[in-house]
Tab-separated table of C-alpha atoms in Angstrom:
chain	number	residue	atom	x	y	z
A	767	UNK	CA	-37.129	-55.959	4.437
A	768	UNK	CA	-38.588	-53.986	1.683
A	769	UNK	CA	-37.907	-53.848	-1.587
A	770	UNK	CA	-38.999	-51.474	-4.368
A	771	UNK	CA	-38.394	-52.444	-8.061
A	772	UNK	CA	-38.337	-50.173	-10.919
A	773	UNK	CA	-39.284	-50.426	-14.698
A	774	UNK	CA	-37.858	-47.344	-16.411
A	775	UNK	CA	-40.069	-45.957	-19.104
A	776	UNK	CA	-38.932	-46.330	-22.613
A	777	UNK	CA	-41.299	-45.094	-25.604
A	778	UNK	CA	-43.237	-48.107	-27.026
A	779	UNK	CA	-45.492	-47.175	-30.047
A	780	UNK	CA	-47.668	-50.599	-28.965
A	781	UNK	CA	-49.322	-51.947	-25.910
A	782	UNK	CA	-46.726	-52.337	-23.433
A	783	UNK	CA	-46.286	-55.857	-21.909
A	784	UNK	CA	-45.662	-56.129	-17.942
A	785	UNK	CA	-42.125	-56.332	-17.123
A	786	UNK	CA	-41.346	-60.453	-17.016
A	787	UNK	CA	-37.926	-59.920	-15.319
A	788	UNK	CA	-38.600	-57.792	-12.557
A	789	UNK	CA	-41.951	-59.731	-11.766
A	790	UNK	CA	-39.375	-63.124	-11.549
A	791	UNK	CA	-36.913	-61.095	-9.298
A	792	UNK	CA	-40.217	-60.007	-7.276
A	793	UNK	CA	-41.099	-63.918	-6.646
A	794	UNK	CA	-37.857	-64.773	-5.752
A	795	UNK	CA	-37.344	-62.113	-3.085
A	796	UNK	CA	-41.313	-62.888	-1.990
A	797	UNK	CA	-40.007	-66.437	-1.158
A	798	UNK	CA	-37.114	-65.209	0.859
A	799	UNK	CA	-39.196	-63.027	2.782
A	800	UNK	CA	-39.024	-59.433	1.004
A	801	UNK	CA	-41.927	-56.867	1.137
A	802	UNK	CA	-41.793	-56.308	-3.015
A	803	UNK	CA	-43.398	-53.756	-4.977
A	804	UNK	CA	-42.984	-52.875	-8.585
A	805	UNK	CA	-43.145	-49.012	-10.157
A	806	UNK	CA	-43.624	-49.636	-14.094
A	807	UNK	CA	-42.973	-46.348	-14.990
A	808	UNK	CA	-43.952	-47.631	-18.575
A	809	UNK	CA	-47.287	-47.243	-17.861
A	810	UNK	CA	-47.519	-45.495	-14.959
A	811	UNK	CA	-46.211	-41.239	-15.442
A	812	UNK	CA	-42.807	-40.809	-13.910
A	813	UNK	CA	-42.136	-37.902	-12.175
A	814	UNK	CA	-39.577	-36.437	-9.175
A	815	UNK	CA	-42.401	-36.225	-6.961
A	816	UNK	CA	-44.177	-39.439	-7.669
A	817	UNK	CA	-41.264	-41.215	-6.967
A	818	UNK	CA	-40.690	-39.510	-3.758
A	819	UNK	CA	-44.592	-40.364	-3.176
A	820	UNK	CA	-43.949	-43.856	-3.179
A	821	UNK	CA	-40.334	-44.005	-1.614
A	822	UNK	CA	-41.920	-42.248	1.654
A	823	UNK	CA	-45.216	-44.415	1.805
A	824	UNK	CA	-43.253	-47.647	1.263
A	825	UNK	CA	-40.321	-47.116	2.940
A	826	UNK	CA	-37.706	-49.690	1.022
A	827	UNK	CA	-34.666	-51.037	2.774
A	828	UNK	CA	-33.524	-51.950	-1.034
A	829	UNK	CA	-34.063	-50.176	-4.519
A	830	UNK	CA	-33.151	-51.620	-7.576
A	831	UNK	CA	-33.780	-50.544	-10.821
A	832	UNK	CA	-33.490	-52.659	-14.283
A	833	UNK	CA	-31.673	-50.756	-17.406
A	834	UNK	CA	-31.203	-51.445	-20.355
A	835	UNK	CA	-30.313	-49.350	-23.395
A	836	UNK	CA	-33.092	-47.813	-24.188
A	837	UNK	CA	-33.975	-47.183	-20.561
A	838	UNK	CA	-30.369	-46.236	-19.612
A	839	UNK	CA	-30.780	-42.580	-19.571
A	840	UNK	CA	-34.098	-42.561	-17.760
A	841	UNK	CA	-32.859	-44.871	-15.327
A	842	UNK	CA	-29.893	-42.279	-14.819
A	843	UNK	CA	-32.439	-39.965	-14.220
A	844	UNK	CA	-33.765	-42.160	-11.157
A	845	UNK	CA	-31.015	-43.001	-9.559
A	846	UNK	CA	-30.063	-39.123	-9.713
A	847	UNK	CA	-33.661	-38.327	-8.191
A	848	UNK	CA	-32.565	-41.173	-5.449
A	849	UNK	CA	-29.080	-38.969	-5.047
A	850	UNK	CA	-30.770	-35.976	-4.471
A	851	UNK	CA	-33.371	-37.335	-2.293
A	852	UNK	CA	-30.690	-38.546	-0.202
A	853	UNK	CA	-31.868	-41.759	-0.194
A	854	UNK	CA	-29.711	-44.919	0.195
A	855	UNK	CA	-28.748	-46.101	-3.224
């Protein structure tokens, strides 16, 4: 099974460090026999269509995405994007 991982973005004023957690949780589903990738929308420009980009080449059986406060409300924004895309949250 696939398994697509996302990193909300969250303004950072300095260089932004890879996210640790979702790179552990990536490793852990590797060894159990997941397909994993990892959308660090920290560094890499979010966008409706993007995401839709990667959700049709990739084609996860799984999505999760990692929140925290300061990501909350763009992480609302995803899984709203995931709603309207139909797409099995």
């Amino acid at each position: 099974m696939k398994c697509l991982l996302i990193n909300p973005f969250y303004p950072i004023s300095e260089t932004p460090s890879p996210p640790l957690g979702l790179a552990y949780l990536a490793a852990v589903l590797e060894r159990a026999g997941f397909e994993v990738k990892i959308l660090d929308y920290v560094v890499y420009p979010y966008s409706r269509e993007s995401l839709a980009e990667s959700l049709n080449s990739f084609s996860p059986g799984l999505v999760g995405i990692t929140a925290v406060t300061m990501t909350f409300d763009h992480a609302a924004q995803i899984v709203g994007a995931l709603y309207c895309q139909r797409w099995p949250i």
